[in-house]
Amino acid sequence: MADLTDLTLAEARDGVRSGTFSATELTQAHIDAVEGARGLNAFITETPERALAMAADSDARVAANDPRPMEGVPIAIKDLFCTDGVRTTAGSHILENFTPPYESSVTQNIWDAGGVLLGKTNLDEFAMGSSNENSFFGPVENPWRAADDGQSRVPGGSSGGSAAAVAANIAPGAIGTDTGGSIRQPAAFTGIVGMKPTYGRCSRWGTVAFASSLDQAGPMTRTVQDAAILLESMAGFDAKDSTSVDIAAPKFEAALTGEVKGLKIGIPDEYRLDGMPSEIEALWTQGAEWLRDAGAEIVPVSLPMTQYALPAYYIVAPAEASSNLARYDGIRYGLREDAEDLTDLYETTRASGFGGEVQRRILIGTYALSAGYYDAYYLKAQKVRTRIAEDFRQAFETVDVLLTPTAPSEAFVAGSKSDDPIAMYLNDVFTVPGSMAGLPGISVPAGNAANGLPLGLQILAKPFDEQTLFRAAHVLEMAAGVTARPTQWWKEAGA
Ligand code: GLN
């Protein structure tokens, strides 16, 4: 039998359902892959016993001729989703020993569809970062290495563990969260598909909050079809999340018709940045040509507020984070340091529990929300946000989707931006505007840089038009026909 870890999510699903292999065999193959790839540090917590118990349940379902939509398929879960009885750390020391007594709605939906919990993946602490170097549990290694320097590369962030697990064939699918790009950017850096749904499409209940008005869960897979299948199991209205939107989730997989004839693809001029690597610019042009050759119409559009998206995001997101993270006080959750009195307890617990980037965000956010600066920063940023959304609304009056690069570079060398937060924040320049407007977005592997590292293109669509998003992404994926895979050097490196 071919290696079960090479199968796409769709092939794994079909194989379990038809009895070609059992869910237990499929799960065991992936558990072995998790163990064989510990050198990547993609997982914070492995859950082999639970995985095998869930797989046995799946095999019983198949035997009873009652399979659910994703029966027996192992899925890796970003360690930001609460999992009942399984430690959930958010990549932070402050939640290092937190075991939730409840299950997030999104993960519950996946288990109800027959998914199998493979383990909890590494991430930037509280999903703050673009390189997965901000995790209390250590950095994740990108499975890809450049042909020229062989140096360790970051997998992107914050969903870096999920991205690495899927890129390294440790899991056929994983889920992440995307606040300003944390699914799409790591997908581009690791050569996989990463999709952020419309804000409100997936429930946020039971997901550790970063910036509540931006956070969205989404699928990370090796194909567009797999992303559609996984999202179908995750999405849906949830009365427990007041921002969950009561619109039935369509059959996303059925949207992949393989054609884009007559579709209008917008190319936003403002995404052409000074100093952008020529390879990325060329790939973007190539992507538009592929879609035009497939029958789509390419239309230049203007999004004049684009340049303000990043600065506004880095006010809004830290402001919400500073409020959300106030709950980690040493009293109610997680870590508690010894202290003389209450103030001392808060201070010592939070000082030792939060890492440097999280503390920076709390300081920026608290400052932006303080009485004297609220109008100048937070309110202003909210106004900018409204204008950004208006830009997109107008563009979507003439086009169906937008095509842009996902990130301004390929995966960078580990440690190369750690001392420069602004350089790190600039990674989100193409993903943040869509987040500010709550739009669905997807990164599709579209090519490789001269040094062999993967590059992605992003498609953005109208709110709740994930079907058109998937349809265009699927055609782009087929046209690009990327087949390169990372060499499995981590297997020799050992655990
Ligand atoms: N890199 C961005 C940040 O650090 C986005 C993170 C995310 O989407 N969770 O805020």
Tab-separated table of N, CA, C and O and ligand atoms in Angstrom, residues 78 126-130 157-158 177-183 210 215 313-314 317 357 361 424-425 428 432, ligand 1:
chain	number	residue	atom	x	y	z
A	78	LYS	N	-4.584	23.650	15.944
A	78	LYS	CA	-3.781	24.726	16.544
A	78	LYS	C	-4.093	24.794	18.035
A	78	LYS	O	-5.270	24.743	18.430
A	126	PHE	N	-0.372	33.284	21.990
A	126	PHE	CA	-1.665	33.950	21.799
A	126	PHE	C	-1.876	34.408	20.355
A	126	PHE	O	-2.561	35.392	20.096
A	127	ALA	N	-1.254	33.694	19.433
A	127	ALA	CA	-1.415	33.945	17.979
A	127	ALA	C	-0.840	35.286	17.547
A	127	ALA	O	-1.231	35.844	16.526
A	128	MET	N	0.119	35.809	18.335
A	128	MET	CA	0.733	37.095	17.999
A	128	MET	C	2.104	36.861	17.390
A	128	MET	O	3.072	36.576	18.108
A	129	GLY	N	2.168	36.979	16.059
A	129	GLY	CA	3.454	36.799	15.411
A	129	GLY	C	3.298	36.347	13.979
A	129	GLY	O	2.199	36.004	13.531
A	130	SER	N	4.410	36.371	13.265
A	130	SER	CA	4.416	36.001	11.850
A	130	SER	C	5.516	34.994	11.544
A	130	SER	O	5.866	34.793	10.386
A	157	GLY	N	3.725	32.550	10.701
A	157	GLY	CA	2.946	32.481	11.936
A	157	GLY	C	1.660	33.260	11.798
A	157	GLY	O	1.437	33.937	10.807
A	158	SER	N	0.814	33.116	12.731
A	158	SER	CA	1.040	32.397	13.975
A	158	SER	C	0.737	30.909	13.911
A	158	SER	O	1.155	30.155	14.794
A	177	THR	N	-5.980	29.718	13.081
A	177	THR	CA	-6.798	30.923	13.205
A	177	THR	C	-6.067	32.045	12.487
A	177	THR	O	-4.833	32.033	12.381
A	178	ASP	N	-6.844	32.982	11.979
A	178	ASP	CA	-6.298	34.080	11.194
A	178	ASP	C	-6.920	35.371	11.707
A	178	ASP	O	-8.132	35.555	11.626
A	179	THR	N	-6.082	36.237	12.270
A	179	THR	CA	-6.527	37.533	12.790
A	179	THR	C	-6.100	38.618	11.803
A	179	THR	O	-6.853	39.541	11.517
A	180	GLY	N	-4.860	38.466	11.304
A	180	GLY	CA	-4.343	39.421	10.314
A	180	GLY	C	-3.557	38.706	9.223
A	180	GLY	O	-2.842	39.355	8.459
A	181	GLY	N	-3.635	37.379	9.206
A	181	GLY	CA	-2.896	36.633	8.178
A	181	GLY	C	-2.345	35.301	8.658
A	181	GLY	O	-1.651	34.606	7.915
A	182	SER	N	-2.640	34.937	9.887
A	182	SER	CA	-1.999	33.785	10.530
A	182	SER	C	-2.305	32.421	9.945
A	182	SER	O	-1.683	31.440	10.344
A	183	ILE	N	-3.249	32.330	9.017
A	183	ILE	CA	-3.436	31.090	8.256
A	183	ILE	C	-2.773	31.251	6.886
A	183	ILE	O	-2.032	30.382	6.424
A	210	PHE	N	-7.691	36.497	20.699
A	210	PHE	CA	-6.607	37.463	20.501
A	210	PHE	C	-7.298	38.815	20.262
A	210	PHE	O	-7.363	39.653	21.160
A	215	ASP	N	-10.572	37.713	14.724
A	215	ASP	CA	-10.221	36.290	14.769
A	215	ASP	C	-11.194	35.418	13.971
A	215	ASP	O	-12.403	35.532	14.137
A	313	TYR	N	-4.377	48.273	11.835
A	313	TYR	CA	-4.468	46.928	12.428
A	313	TYR	C	-3.631	46.854	13.703
A	313	TYR	O	-4.071	46.273	14.707
A	314	TYR	N	-2.435	47.443	13.670
A	314	TYR	CA	-1.554	47.349	14.840
A	314	TYR	C	-1.940	48.328	15.956
A	314	TYR	O	-1.217	48.471	16.938
A	317	ALA	N	-5.812	45.577	16.790
A	317	ALA	CA	-5.550	44.228	17.309
A	317	ALA	C	-4.938	44.273	18.716
A	317	ALA	O	-5.420	43.573	19.612
A	357	GLU	N	6.661	39.592	23.198
A	357	GLU	CA	5.770	40.163	22.182
A	357	GLU	C	4.375	40.400	22.747
A	357	GLU	O	3.753	41.430	22.477
A	361	ARG	N	2.314	43.965	23.010
A	361	ARG	CA	0.962	44.217	22.509
A	361	ARG	C	0.057	44.767	23.624
A	361	ARG	O	-0.760	45.646	23.382
A	424	MET	N	8.895	42.583	11.177
A	424	MET	CA	8.031	41.405	11.343
A	424	MET	C	6.591	41.766	10.979
A	424	MET	O	5.927	41.031	10.254
A	425	TYR	N	6.116	42.907	11.450
A	425	TYR	CA	4.726	43.312	11.187
A	425	TYR	C	4.487	43.525	9.683
A	425	TYR	O	3.382	43.311	9.191
A	428	ASP	N	2.632	41.189	7.123
A	428	ASP	CA	1.176	41.057	7.045
A	428	ASP	C	0.562	42.053	6.077
A	428	ASP	O	-0.657	42.201	6.014
A	432	VAL	N	-3.544	41.705	5.987
A	432	VAL	CA	-4.273	42.497	6.979
A	432	VAL	C	-5.468	43.286	6.402
A	432	VAL	O	-6.523	43.332	7.029
B	1	GLN	N1	1.080	38.455	12.294
B	1	GLN	C1	-0.097	39.152	12.733
B	1	GLN	C2	0.055	39.565	14.175
B	1	GLN	O1	1.062	39.283	14.725
B	1	GLN	C3	-1.305	38.307	12.526
B	1	GLN	C4	-1.477	37.270	13.560
B	1	GLN	C5	-2.715	36.483	13.381
B	1	GLN	O2	-3.343	36.520	12.333
B	1	GLN	N2	-3.119	35.815	14.456
B	1	GLN	O3	-0.799	40.160	14.736
